[in-house]
Every structure is written in C-alpha cells, then in structure tokens.
PDB file of C-alpha atoms and ligand atoms in Angstrom:
ATOM      1  CA  MET A   1     -15.079 -15.334  13.671  1.00  0.00           C
ATOM      2  CA  ASN A   2     -14.247 -11.536  14.047  1.00  0.00           C
ATOM      3  CA  ILE A   3     -14.727  -8.957  10.597  1.00  0.00           C
ATOM      4  CA  ILE A   4     -11.570  -6.186  10.521  1.00  0.00           C
ATOM      5  CA  ASP A   5     -13.321  -3.577   9.944  1.00  0.00           C
ATOM      6  CA  GLY A   6     -10.937  -1.317   7.498  1.00  0.00           C
ATOM      7  CA  LYS A   7     -13.265   1.141   6.858  1.00  0.00           C
ATOM      8  CA  ALA A   8     -13.762   2.265  10.594  1.00  0.00           C
ATOM      9  CA  ILE A   9      -9.525   0.911  11.363  1.00  0.00           C
ATOM     10  CA  SER A  10      -8.730   3.847   8.156  1.00  0.00           C
ATOM     11  CA  ALA A  11     -11.085   6.421   9.586  1.00  0.00           C
ATOM     12  CA  LYS A  12      -9.167   7.021  12.112  1.00  0.00           C
ATOM     13  CA  LEU A  13      -6.141   6.957  10.793  1.00  0.00           C
ATOM     14  CA  LYS A  14      -7.241   9.615   8.744  1.00  0.00           C
ATOM     15  CA  ALA A  15      -8.936  11.680  11.686  1.00  0.00           C
ATOM     16  CA  LYS A  16      -5.282  11.149  12.662  1.00  0.00           C
ATOM     17  CA  VAL A  17      -3.262  12.455  10.005  1.00  0.00           C
ATOM     18  CA  ALA A  18      -6.287  15.703   9.518  1.00  0.00           C
ATOM     19  CA  GLU A  19      -5.048  16.745  12.225  1.00  0.00           C
ATOM     20  CA  GLY A  20      -1.403  16.523  11.680  1.00  0.00           C
ATOM     21  CA  VAL A  21      -2.210  18.652   8.589  1.00  0.00           C
ATOM     22  CA  ARG A  22      -4.013  21.635  10.159  1.00  0.00           C
ATOM     23  CA  GLU A  23      -0.444  21.649  13.083  1.00  0.00           C
ATOM     24  CA  LEU A  24       1.466  21.621   9.593  1.00  0.00           C
ATOM     25  CA  ARG A  25      -0.979  24.301   8.071  1.00  0.00           C
ATOM     26  CA  GLU A  26      -0.510  26.601  11.140  1.00  0.00           C
ATOM     27  CA  LYS A  27       3.241  26.304  11.606  1.00  0.00           C
ATOM     28  CA  TYR A  28       4.567  26.518   7.833  1.00  0.00           C
ATOM     29  CA  GLY A  29       1.658  28.466   6.465  1.00  0.00           C
ATOM     30  CA  ARG A  30       0.307  25.407   3.678  1.00  0.00           C
ATOM     31  CA  GLU A  31      -0.539  21.668   3.093  1.00  0.00           C
ATOM     32  CA  PRO A  32       1.376  19.058   2.120  1.00  0.00           C
ATOM     33  CA  HIS A  33       1.243  18.315  -1.461  1.00  0.00           C
ATOM     34  CA  LEU A  34       0.590  15.262  -3.203  1.00  0.00           C
ATOM     35  CA  ALA A  35       1.222  14.370  -6.933  1.00  0.00           C
ATOM     36  CA  VAL A  36      -1.110  11.216  -8.302  1.00  0.00           C
ATOM     37  CA  ILE A  37       0.205  10.155 -11.618  1.00  0.00           C
ATOM     38  CA  ARG A  38      -1.657   7.785 -14.481  1.00  0.00           C
ATOM     39  CA  VAL A  39      -0.927   6.707 -17.349  1.00  0.00           C
ATOM     40  CA  GLY A  40      -3.471   5.418 -19.670  1.00  0.00           C
ATOM     41  CA  GLU A  41      -7.453   3.889 -19.003  1.00  0.00           C
ATOM     42  CA  ASP A  42      -6.167   0.478 -16.732  1.00  0.00           C
ATOM     43  CA  PRO A  43      -9.865   0.605 -15.238  1.00  0.00           C
ATOM     44  CA  ALA A  44      -8.761  -0.776 -11.924  1.00  0.00           C
ATOM     45  CA  SER A  45      -5.777   2.375 -11.927  1.00  0.00           C
ATOM     46  CA  VAL A  46      -9.101   4.907 -12.381  1.00  0.00           C
ATOM     47  CA  VAL A  47     -10.923   3.217  -9.304  1.00  0.00           C
ATOM     48  CA  TYR A  48      -7.809   3.745  -7.164  1.00  0.00           C
ATOM     49  CA  VAL A  49      -6.562   6.831  -8.100  1.00  0.00           C
ATOM     50  CA  ARG A  50      -9.941   8.588  -7.755  1.00  0.00           C
ATOM     51  CA  ASN A  51     -10.283   7.500  -4.464  1.00  0.00           C
ATOM     52  CA  LYS A  52      -6.924   8.429  -3.663  1.00  0.00           C
ATOM     53  CA  ALA A  53      -7.872  12.005  -4.375  1.00  0.00           C
ATOM     54  CA  ARG A  54     -10.843  11.794  -2.426  1.00  0.00           C
ATOM     55  CA  ALA A  55      -9.407  10.780   0.880  1.00  0.00           C
ATOM     56  CA  CYS A  56      -6.318  13.859  -0.195  1.00  0.00           C
ATOM     57  CA  GLU A  57      -9.650  16.591  -0.168  1.00  0.00           C
ATOM     58  CA  GLU A  58     -11.142  14.512   3.420  1.00  0.00           C
ATOM     59  CA  VAL A  59      -7.834  14.882   4.724  1.00  0.00           C
ATOM     60  CA  GLY A  60      -7.149  18.283   3.771  1.00  0.00           C
ATOM     61  CA  ILE A  61      -3.907  17.507   1.735  1.00  0.00           C
ATOM     62  CA  LYS A  62      -3.386  19.298  -1.554  1.00  0.00           C
ATOM     63  CA  ASN A  63      -3.950  16.601  -4.528  1.00  0.00           C
ATOM     64  CA  THR A  64      -2.742  17.081  -7.799  1.00  0.00           C
ATOM     65  CA  THR A  65      -3.749  14.195 -10.430  1.00  0.00           C
ATOM     66  CA  ILE A  66      -1.811  14.113 -14.163  1.00  0.00           C
ATOM     67  CA  VAL A  67      -3.175  11.594 -16.290  1.00  0.00           C
ATOM     68  CA  LEU A  68      -1.227  11.175 -19.320  1.00  0.00           C
ATOM     69  CA  ASP A  69      -1.788   9.546 -22.614  1.00  0.00           C
ATOM     70  CA  GLU A  70      -1.464   5.477 -23.024  1.00  0.00           C
ATOM     71  CA  LYS A  71       0.611   6.264 -25.774  1.00  0.00           C
ATOM     72  CA  THR A  72       3.075   8.594 -23.056  1.00  0.00           C
ATOM     73  CA  SER A  73       6.754   7.613 -24.482  1.00  0.00           C
ATOM     74  CA  GLU A  74       8.774   6.534 -20.772  1.00  0.00           C
ATOM     75  CA  GLU A  75      11.066   9.579 -21.783  1.00  0.00           C
ATOM     76  CA  ASP A  76       7.758  11.610 -21.422  1.00  0.00           C
ATOM     77  CA  LEU A  77       6.679  10.570 -18.682  1.00  0.00           C
ATOM     78  CA  LEU A  78       9.915  10.487 -16.339  1.00  0.00           C
ATOM     79  CA  LEU A  79      10.353  14.554 -17.526  1.00  0.00           C
ATOM     80  CA  THR A  80       6.857  14.841 -15.605  1.00  0.00           C
ATOM     81  CA  VAL A  81       8.355  12.605 -12.961  1.00  0.00           C
ATOM     82  CA  ARG A  82      11.433  15.361 -13.057  1.00  0.00           C
ATOM     83  CA  ARG A  83       9.805  18.495 -12.827  1.00  0.00           C
ATOM     84  CA  LEU A  84       7.755  17.462  -9.735  1.00  0.00           C
ATOM     85  CA  ASN A  85      10.872  16.378  -8.095  1.00  0.00           C
ATOM     86  CA  ALA A  86      12.400  20.146  -8.813  1.00  0.00           C
ATOM     87  CA  ASP A  87       8.653  21.456  -7.802  1.00  0.00           C
ATOM     88  CA  ASP A  88       9.409  22.669  -3.893  1.00  0.00           C
ATOM     89  CA  GLY A  89       5.667  22.939  -3.052  1.00  0.00           C
ATOM     90  CA  VAL A  90       4.907  19.145  -3.891  1.00  0.00           C
ATOM     91  CA  ASP A  91       5.685  17.101  -0.800  1.00  0.00           C
ATOM     92  CA  GLY A  92       4.828  13.585  -2.740  1.00  0.00           C
ATOM     93  CA  ILE A  93       5.160  11.987  -6.285  1.00  0.00           C
ATOM     94  CA  LEU A  94       3.021   8.625  -7.334  1.00  0.00           C
ATOM     95  CA  VAL A  95       3.228   6.884  -9.843  1.00  0.00           C
ATOM     96  CA  GLN A  96       0.080   4.536  -9.920  1.00  0.00           C
ATOM     97  CA  LEU A  97       0.840   1.130 -11.344  1.00  0.00           C
ATOM     98  CA  PRO A  98       1.303  -1.193 -13.456  1.00  0.00           C
ATOM     99  CA  LEU A  99       2.582   1.571 -16.308  1.00  0.00           C
ATOM    100  CA  PRO A 100       1.715   0.540 -19.868  1.00  0.00           C
ATOM    101  CA  GLU A 101       3.980  -1.551 -21.521  1.00  0.00           C
ATOM    102  CA  GLY A 102       7.230  -0.552 -22.817  1.00  0.00           C
ATOM    103  CA  ILE A 103       7.939   1.801 -19.830  1.00  0.00           C
ATOM    104  CA  SER A 104       9.988   0.389 -17.329  1.00  0.00           C
ATOM    105  CA  GLU A 105       8.618   1.016 -14.133  1.00  0.00           C
ATOM    106  CA  GLU A 106      12.144   0.976 -12.795  1.00  0.00           C
ATOM    107  CA  LYS A 107      13.613   3.113 -14.268  1.00  0.00           C
ATOM    108  CA  VAL A 108      10.836   5.277 -13.401  1.00  0.00           C
ATOM    109  CA  ILE A 109      10.451   4.655  -9.843  1.00  0.00           C
ATOM    110  CA  ASP A 110      13.986   5.314  -9.459  1.00  0.00           C
ATOM    111  CA  THR A 111      13.710   8.223 -10.504  1.00  0.00           C
ATOM    112  CA  ILE A 112      11.261  10.058  -8.190  1.00  0.00           C
ATOM    113  CA  ASP A 113      13.079  11.953  -5.840  1.00  0.00           C
ATOM    114  CA  ARG A 114      13.666   9.357  -2.886  1.00  0.00           C
ATOM    115  CA  SER A 115      12.438  12.292   0.216  1.00  0.00           C
ATOM    116  CA  LYS A 116       8.820  12.305  -1.621  1.00  0.00           C
ATOM    117  CA  ASP A 117       9.048   8.969  -2.486  1.00  0.00           C
ATOM    118  CA  VAL A 118       4.975   8.431  -1.012  1.00  0.00           C
ATOM    119  CA  ASP A 119       4.354   4.555  -1.511  1.00  0.00           C
ATOM    120  CA  GLY A 120       8.199   3.360  -0.246  1.00  0.00           C
ATOM    121  CA  PHE A 121       9.122   1.883  -3.202  1.00  0.00           C
ATOM    122  CA  HIS A 122      12.646   4.157  -4.402  1.00  0.00           C
ATOM    123  CA  PRO A 123      15.806   1.446  -3.714  1.00  0.00           C
ATOM    124  CA  TYR A 124      16.743   3.869  -0.796  1.00  0.00           C
ATOM    125  CA  ASN A 125      13.179   3.123   0.961  1.00  0.00           C
ATOM    126  CA  VAL A 126      13.125  -0.972  -0.212  1.00  0.00           C
ATOM    127  CA  ALA A 127      16.767  -0.817   1.228  1.00  0.00           C
ATOM    128  CA  GLY A 128      15.872   0.713   4.367  1.00  0.00           C
ATOM    129  CA  LEU A 129      13.167  -1.764   5.168  1.00  0.00           C
ATOM    130  CA  TRP A 130      16.114  -4.351   4.995  1.00  0.00           C
ATOM    131  CA  GLN A 131      18.675  -2.986   6.575  1.00  0.00           C
ATOM    132  CA  LYS A 132      16.520  -1.228   9.687  1.00  0.00           C
ATOM    133  CA  THR A 133      17.703   2.618   8.837  1.00  0.00           C
ATOM    134  CA  PRO A 134      15.615   5.254   8.672  1.00  0.00           C
ATOM    135  CA  HIS A 135      12.921   5.104   5.225  1.00  0.00           C
ATOM    136  CA  MET A 136       9.492   5.762   4.047  1.00  0.00           C
ATOM    137  CA  SER A 137       7.240   1.592   4.577  1.00  0.00           C
ATOM    138  CA  PRO A 138       4.736   0.450   1.303  1.00  0.00           C
ATOM    139  CA  CYS A 139       1.574   1.674   2.142  1.00  0.00           C
ATOM    140  CA  THR A 140      -0.457  -1.591   1.462  1.00  0.00           C
ATOM    141  CA  PRO A 141       1.989  -3.706   3.969  1.00  0.00           C
ATOM    142  CA  LYS A 142       2.128  -0.869   6.608  1.00  0.00           C
ATOM    143  CA  GLY A 143      -2.008  -1.055   6.489  1.00  0.00           C
ATOM    144  CA  ILE A 144      -1.791  -4.719   6.784  1.00  0.00           C
ATOM    145  CA  MET A 145       0.584  -4.459  10.503  1.00  0.00           C
ATOM    146  CA  LYS A 146      -1.580  -1.710  11.852  1.00  0.00           C
ATOM    147  CA  LEU A 147      -4.742  -3.576  10.974  1.00  0.00           C
ATOM    148  CA  LEU A 148      -3.123  -6.667  13.593  1.00  0.00           C
ATOM    149  CA  GLU A 149      -2.449  -4.209  15.483  1.00  0.00           C
ATOM    150  CA  ALA A 150      -5.109  -2.093  15.939  1.00  0.00           C
ATOM    151  CA  SER A 151      -7.076  -6.214  15.597  1.00  0.00           C
ATOM    152  CA  GLY A 152      -4.621  -6.768  19.057  1.00  0.00           C
ATOM    153  CA  VAL A 153      -2.994  -9.498  17.168  1.00  0.00           C
ATOM    154  CA  ASP A 154       0.550  -9.496  17.711  1.00  0.00           C
ATOM    155  CA  PRO A 155       2.488 -10.885  15.744  1.00  0.00           C
ATOM    156  CA  LYS A 156       5.272 -12.619  18.340  1.00  0.00           C
ATOM    157  CA  GLY A 157       6.255 -15.744  17.916  1.00  0.00           C
ATOM    158  CA  LYS A 158       2.993 -16.726  16.197  1.00  0.00           C
ATOM    159  CA  ARG A 159       3.490 -18.734  12.326  1.00  0.00           C
ATOM    160  CA  ALA A 160       2.612 -15.988   9.508  1.00  0.00           C
ATOM    161  CA  VAL A 161       2.581 -18.036   6.088  1.00  0.00           C
ATOM    162  CA  VAL A 162       2.686 -15.460   3.436  1.00  0.00           C
ATOM    163  CA  ILE A 163       1.292 -16.433  -0.104  1.00  0.00           C
ATOM    164  CA  GLY A 164       2.957 -14.183  -2.944  1.00  0.00           C
ATOM    165  CA  ARG A 165       5.669 -12.361  -3.690  1.00  0.00           C
ATOM    166  CA  SER A 166       6.074  -9.070  -5.290  1.00  0.00           C
ATOM    167  CA  ASN A 167       7.433  -6.036  -4.695  1.00  0.00           C
ATOM    168  CA  ILE A 168       4.691  -4.137  -3.636  1.00  0.00           C
ATOM    169  CA  VAL A 169       3.000  -6.422  -0.860  1.00  0.00           C
ATOM    170  CA  GLY A 170       4.642 -10.363  -0.062  1.00  0.00           C
ATOM    171  CA  LEU A 171       7.738  -9.252   0.452  1.00  0.00           C
ATOM    172  CA  PRO A 172       7.923  -6.461   2.659  1.00  0.00           C
ATOM    173  CA  VAL A 173       5.121  -7.448   4.498  1.00  0.00           C
ATOM    174  CA  ALA A 174       6.978 -11.081   4.607  1.00  0.00           C
ATOM    175  CA  LYS A 175       9.936  -8.708   6.178  1.00  0.00           C
ATOM    176  CA  MET A 176       7.242  -6.895   7.800  1.00  0.00           C
ATOM    177  CA  LEU A 177       6.265  -9.743  10.054  1.00  0.00           C
ATOM    178  CA  LEU A 178       9.741 -11.348  10.973  1.00  0.00           C
ATOM    179  CA  ASP A 179      10.009  -7.644  12.198  1.00  0.00           C
ATOM    180  CA  ALA A 180       7.180  -8.329  14.012  1.00  0.00           C
ATOM    181  CA  ASN A 181       8.885 -11.325  15.134  1.00  0.00           C
ATOM    182  CA  ALA A 182       6.715 -13.699  13.526  1.00  0.00           C
ATOM    183  CA  THR A 183       8.041 -16.855  11.673  1.00  0.00           C
ATOM    184  CA  VAL A 184       7.325 -16.437   8.393  1.00  0.00           C
ATOM    185  CA  THR A 185       6.971 -18.644   4.563  1.00  0.00           C
ATOM    186  CA  VAL A 186       6.436 -16.749   1.965  1.00  0.00           C
ATOM    187  CA  CYS A 187       4.510 -18.949  -0.572  1.00  0.00           C
ATOM    188  CA  HIS A 188       3.789 -18.292  -4.693  1.00  0.00           C
ATOM    189  CA  THR A 189       2.989 -20.104  -7.716  1.00  0.00           C
ATOM    190  CA  ARG A 190       5.863 -22.699  -7.405  1.00  0.00           C
ATOM    191  CA  THR A 191       5.006 -23.800  -3.802  1.00  0.00           C
ATOM    192  CA  VAL A 192       4.400 -27.572  -3.467  1.00  0.00           C
ATOM    193  CA  ASP A 193       1.008 -28.492  -1.753  1.00  0.00           C
ATOM    194  CA  LEU A 194       0.221 -24.976  -1.032  1.00  0.00           C
ATOM    195  CA  PRO A 195      -2.535 -26.279   1.224  1.00  0.00           C
ATOM    196  CA  SER A 196      -0.127 -27.885   3.653  1.00  0.00           C
ATOM    197  CA  VAL A 197       1.638 -25.092   4.534  1.00  0.00           C
ATOM    198  CA  THR A 198      -1.347 -22.492   4.441  1.00  0.00           C
ATOM    199  CA  ARG A 199      -3.146 -25.046   6.995  1.00  0.00           C
ATOM    200  CA  SER A 200       0.119 -23.934   9.109  1.00  0.00           C
ATOM    201  CA  ALA A 201      -0.348 -20.634   9.432  1.00  0.00           C
ATOM    202  CA  GLU A 202      -1.932 -18.940  12.467  1.00  0.00           C
ATOM    203  CA  ILE A 203      -1.814 -15.631  10.442  1.00  0.00           C
ATOM    204  CA  LEU A 204      -2.411 -16.059   6.599  1.00  0.00           C
ATOM    205  CA  VAL A 205      -1.688 -12.903   4.779  1.00  0.00           C
ATOM    206  CA  VAL A 206      -2.644 -13.804   0.529  1.00  0.00           C
ATOM    207  CA  ALA A 207      -1.312 -11.452  -2.083  1.00  0.00           C
ATOM    208  CA  ALA A 208      -1.834 -13.916  -4.719  1.00  0.00           C
ATOM    209  CA  GLY A 209      -3.691 -11.657  -7.773  1.00  0.00           C
ATOM    210  CA  LYS A 210      -6.452 -14.596  -8.059  1.00  0.00           C
ATOM    211  CA  ALA A 211     -10.177 -14.390  -7.113  1.00  0.00           C
ATOM    212  CA  LYS A 212     -10.998 -17.100  -3.589  1.00  0.00           C
ATOM    213  CA  MET A 213      -8.014 -19.178  -4.551  1.00  0.00           C
ATOM    214  CA  VAL A 214      -7.713 -19.672  -1.135  1.00  0.00           C
ATOM    215  CA  THR A 215     -10.601 -22.127   0.291  1.00  0.00           C
ATOM    216  CA  GLY A 216     -11.813 -23.382   3.908  1.00  0.00           C
ATOM    217  CA  ASP A 217      -9.919 -26.240   3.650  1.00  0.00           C
ATOM    218  CA  MET A 218      -6.603 -24.621   3.386  1.00  0.00           C
ATOM    219  CA  VAL A 219      -7.199 -23.094   7.149  1.00  0.00           C
ATOM    220  CA  SER A 220      -6.491 -23.543  10.494  1.00  0.00           C
ATOM    221  CA  PRO A 221      -9.846 -22.696  13.034  1.00  0.00           C
ATOM    222  CA  GLY A 222      -8.824 -19.312  14.157  1.00  0.00           C
ATOM    223  CA  CYS A 223      -6.443 -18.571  11.432  1.00  0.00           C
ATOM    224  CA  VAL A 224      -6.204 -14.694  11.010  1.00  0.00           C
ATOM    225  CA  VAL A 225      -6.450 -13.702   7.398  1.00  0.00           C
ATOM    226  CA  ILE A 226      -5.446 -10.646   5.682  1.00  0.00           C
ATOM    227  CA  ASP A 227      -7.065 -10.597   2.546  1.00  0.00           C
ATOM    228  CA  VAL A 228      -5.263  -8.307  -0.245  1.00  0.00           C
ATOM    229  CA  GLY A 229      -7.008  -8.968  -3.431  1.00  0.00           C
ATOM    230  CA  MET A 230      -8.930  -6.872  -5.471  1.00  0.00           C
ATOM    231  CA  ASP A 231     -10.315  -9.444  -8.199  1.00  0.00           C
ATOM    232  CA  ARG A 232     -13.981 -10.009  -9.951  1.00  0.00           C
ATOM    233  CA  ASP A 233     -15.758 -13.247  -9.024  1.00  0.00           C
ATOM    234  CA  PRO A 234     -15.347 -15.121 -12.569  1.00  0.00           C
ATOM    235  CA  GLU A 235     -19.429 -16.011 -12.070  1.00  0.00           C
ATOM    236  CA  THR A 236     -20.775 -12.987 -11.175  1.00  0.00           C
ATOM    237  CA  ASN A 237     -18.593 -10.526 -11.841  1.00  0.00           C
ATOM    238  CA  LYS A 238     -18.565  -9.269  -8.244  1.00  0.00           C
ATOM    239  CA  LEU A 239     -15.772  -7.765  -6.452  1.00  0.00           C
ATOM    240  CA  CYS A 240     -13.799 -10.125  -4.114  1.00  0.00           C
ATOM    241  CA  GLY A 241     -10.929 -10.925  -2.888  1.00  0.00           C
ATOM    242  CA  ASP A 242      -7.940 -13.792  -3.220  1.00  0.00           C
ATOM    243  CA  VAL A 243      -9.912 -15.636  -0.267  1.00  0.00           C
ATOM    244  CA  ASP A 244     -13.005 -17.167  -0.084  1.00  0.00           C
ATOM    245  CA  PHE A 245     -14.695 -15.785   2.696  1.00  0.00           C
ATOM    246  CA  ASP A 246     -17.722 -18.019   2.300  1.00  0.00           C
ATOM    247  CA  THR A 247     -15.827 -20.968   3.657  1.00  0.00           C
ATOM    248  CA  VAL A 248     -13.097 -19.406   4.982  1.00  0.00           C
ATOM    249  CA  ALA A 249     -14.821 -16.445   7.708  1.00  0.00           C
ATOM    250  CA  PRO A 250     -16.338 -19.403   9.797  1.00  0.00           C
ATOM    251  CA  GLU A 251     -12.765 -20.809  10.378  1.00  0.00           C
ATOM    252  CA  ALA A 252     -11.199 -18.423  10.948  1.00  0.00           C
ATOM    253  CA  ALA A 253      -9.907 -16.381  14.586  1.00  0.00           C
ATOM    254  CA  PHE A 254     -10.286 -12.285  12.416  1.00  0.00           C
ATOM    255  CA  ILE A 255     -10.694 -11.578   9.123  1.00  0.00           C
ATOM    256  CA  THR A 256     -10.392  -8.782   6.545  1.00  0.00           C
ATOM    257  CA  PRO A 257     -13.172  -8.180   3.931  1.00  0.00           C
ATOM    258  CA  VAL A 258     -13.747  -7.310  -0.156  1.00  0.00           C
ATOM    259  CA  PRO A 259     -14.149  -4.438  -0.341  1.00  0.00           C
ATOM    260  CA  GLY A 260     -13.845  -2.997   3.442  1.00  0.00           C
ATOM    261  CA  GLY A 261     -10.424  -3.761   4.538  1.00  0.00           C
ATOM    262  CA  VAL A 262      -6.779  -4.098   3.218  1.00  0.00           C
ATOM    263  CA  GLY A 263      -7.915  -1.832   0.606  1.00  0.00           C
ATOM    264  CA  PRO A 264      -9.255   1.267   2.498  1.00  0.00           C
ATOM    265  CA  MET A 265      -5.944   1.260   5.220  1.00  0.00           C
ATOM    266  CA  THR A 266      -4.115   1.240   2.255  1.00  0.00           C
ATOM    267  CA  ILE A 267      -5.272   4.888   1.552  1.00  0.00           C
ATOM    268  CA  ALA A 268      -5.204   6.016   4.078  1.00  0.00           C
ATOM    269  CA  CYS A 269      -1.551   4.651   4.854  1.00  0.00           C
ATOM    270  CA  LEU A 270      -0.620   6.717   1.693  1.00  0.00           C
ATOM    271  CA  MET A 271      -2.040   9.872   3.213  1.00  0.00           C
ATOM    272  CA  GLU A 272       0.582   9.065   6.201  1.00  0.00           C
ATOM    273  CA  ASN A 273       2.803   8.547   4.248  1.00  0.00           C
ATOM    274  CA  THR A 274       2.264  12.049   2.559  1.00  0.00           C
ATOM    275  CA  LEU A 275       2.543  14.110   6.033  1.00  0.00           C
ATOM    276  CA  GLU A 276       5.453  12.354   6.653  1.00  0.00           C
ATOM    277  CA  CYS A 277       6.999  13.493   3.611  1.00  0.00           C
ATOM    278  CA  ALA A 278       6.047  16.847   3.512  1.00  0.00           C
ATOM    279  CA  ARG A 279       7.082  17.188   7.825  1.00  0.00           C
ATOM    280  CA  ALA A 280      10.385  15.787   7.054  1.00  0.00           C
ATOM    281  CA  ARG A 281      10.645  18.427   4.320  1.00  0.00           C
ATOM    282  CA  LEU A 282       9.440  20.973   5.707  1.00  0.00           C
ATOM    283  CA  ASP A 283      11.315  21.454   9.094  1.00  0.00           C
ATOM    284  CA  GLY A 284      14.155  20.140   6.961  1.00  0.00           C
ATOM    285  CA  ALA A 285      13.761  23.676   5.644  1.00  0.00           C
ATOM    286  CA  ASP A 286      13.295  24.948   8.328  1.00  0.00           C
ATOM    287  CA  ARG A 287      16.871  23.132  10.413  1.00  0.00           C
ATOM    288  CA  SER A 288      18.997  24.636   7.696  1.00  0.00           C
ATOM    289  CA  LEU A 289      17.689  28.316   7.462  1.00  0.00           C
TER     290      LEU A 289
HETATM  291  N1  LIG B 301      -0.853  -0.901  -7.909  1.00  0.00           N
HETATM  292  C1  LIG B 301      -1.450  -1.248  -6.914  1.00  0.00           C
HETATM  293  N2  LIG B 301      -0.870  -0.921  -5.865  1.00  0.00           N
HETATM  294  C2  LIG B 301      -0.082   0.477  -5.922  1.00  0.00           C
HETATM  295  C3  LIG B 301       0.397   1.015  -4.644  1.00  0.00           C
HETATM  296  O1  LIG B 301       0.114   0.674  -3.972  1.00  0.00           O
HETATM  297  N3  LIG B 301       1.284   2.407  -5.326  1.00  0.00           N
HETATM  298  C4  LIG B 301       1.012   2.480  -6.869  1.00  0.00           C
HETATM  299  N4  LIG B 301       2.288   2.895  -7.279  1.00  0.00           N
HETATM  300  N5  LIG B 301       0.693   1.716  -7.606  1.00  0.00           N
HETATM  301  C5  LIG B 301      -0.246   0.427  -7.465  1.00  0.00           C
END
C-alpha cells in the first residue's frame, strides 16, 4: 500500500506556480491578484479561506480576503462581486461556499465574471468542461487527476467509481475520468447495494461528505482510493475523511490520507487557476494594445 502524499505533490505544483508568478511580474510589473469572499463564520469556511490566503502568500499571489456579515443581503454580495468584476487589478474571484440561507449560490456564481472564475463554477466554464472547449477547471477534481498522474495511475481502460454527484466534485471528476478513458460509474444516496458497486472499482473517488462511510469490506485488493472527505469522527471529534483509512488502506494499492491528501492539492490548483486567469487577462490586454 502506498500513501499518496498530497502535501509533497502540492508543494511541487506551488513551486511551479511561484515561478510563473515571478515571470508574470517581470513581464507586466505586477503579481496575480485573487479576491476571496467569505460570508458569515462557518467554521470550516474560516479555515479554508485562511489556508487559501496562506497559499497565496507562499507563491507570491496578492490576496484580498473580504469577510461579510452573516446577515449580508444577496444584493450586497452581488454588488461586491460586480465591484471586483469591474476592478482591472483583480484577476480571480472566489466566493466561499456554502453561503448563508437566503442567498442564491446560483445567482452569485452566475454574476462572477467568467474570465475571473478561478473555481470553474460559472456555467460557461461548466459547459466548457462538458463540451471540451477552453475553460477553467474546478480545483478539487483537477487536483485529483494530478494526484493520480503523480502516482503513475493511468485511468485509461480502468473501472472508476465516484461516490457523490455534486457540482463541485462528483460530476466534474466523473467527466475528467471519462475524458481520461476510464469506464465511470457515479453512485449516490439512492444507489442500491453500494458495496457491490465499489468492489468493482479499480479507482474509487469518495466525495460523499459522510465520515468513514467506505470500509475495508467495500473495496477490492489493489484499488486506488481517493478520499475527498473533510469530516469529524463522531466518536473522537478528530478530522477524518469519508474513507475508514485503517480498514481500507491494507486493501488499497494507493490511498490519500485526510488531512494531507486532496485538500492541499485543491489549494495548489486554485493557485494555478489564479495564475492562468492572470496570464490570460494580461496577455489578452497586451495583444489588444
Ligand atoms: N466549498 C467547498 N469547496 C469549495 C470550493 O472548491 N470552492 C468554493 N468557492 N467553495 C467551496
């Protein structure tokens, strides 16, 4: 069994991004700028947004974190997004999800300028993924594909099973695995006899949001297991994943730990996406001169 070291793999990607940031600064005299908006005090979001700011600092990307009150109206949030859209000095905009009740995530995502959509959540970018036209890829699925590649796992011809069908992870990673020529099955809460499906997997991606739900008896020997979960163990209150690491790891050929697996890779991909947005905007402005 091999533990996929997301921290080490993400450190390499961040070093590459830092190099790109230096080149951009030399060419255009400024670094990429990522604006992150958090609404309210959801404890997980507080940690995620702080980690994003830290990563920006590491790679030399300018970061502005905007914290809005829990009671902020949808209209005020949309105004903030529009202000950032219009600001030529901002290259990337990320609104941390989930948003408080009463604010439409759909409207907020639609409002983000698609050229600054570092999350790849805007309908234009989602369509680009599904139609294979140029687009920004969502960070977590992109990070998962990079973890597989760095581990020497080629999805081509393999049976891949994804648990979860969210817009953020399950659906886009299923599409990316399909594009990498895997045979893909997507499971969800209504799937009948989940263990029989997961046992057929050569690659198993778990993005269910349920602590330790995949146990050793649910995977076949030699499976590659990617755990997207960020949960609390109900017994110990410790951070854990959707995969019961202790029983699954002995069966797996490769497995990502939590923490230190998918999480750091998501953030490194966000840095890469921000650099890509900045490059596209600055090179584009250069061409129109
Ligand atoms: N909440 C959980 N994951 C994500 C993500 O990738 N992007 C944003 N904006 N919010 C999230």
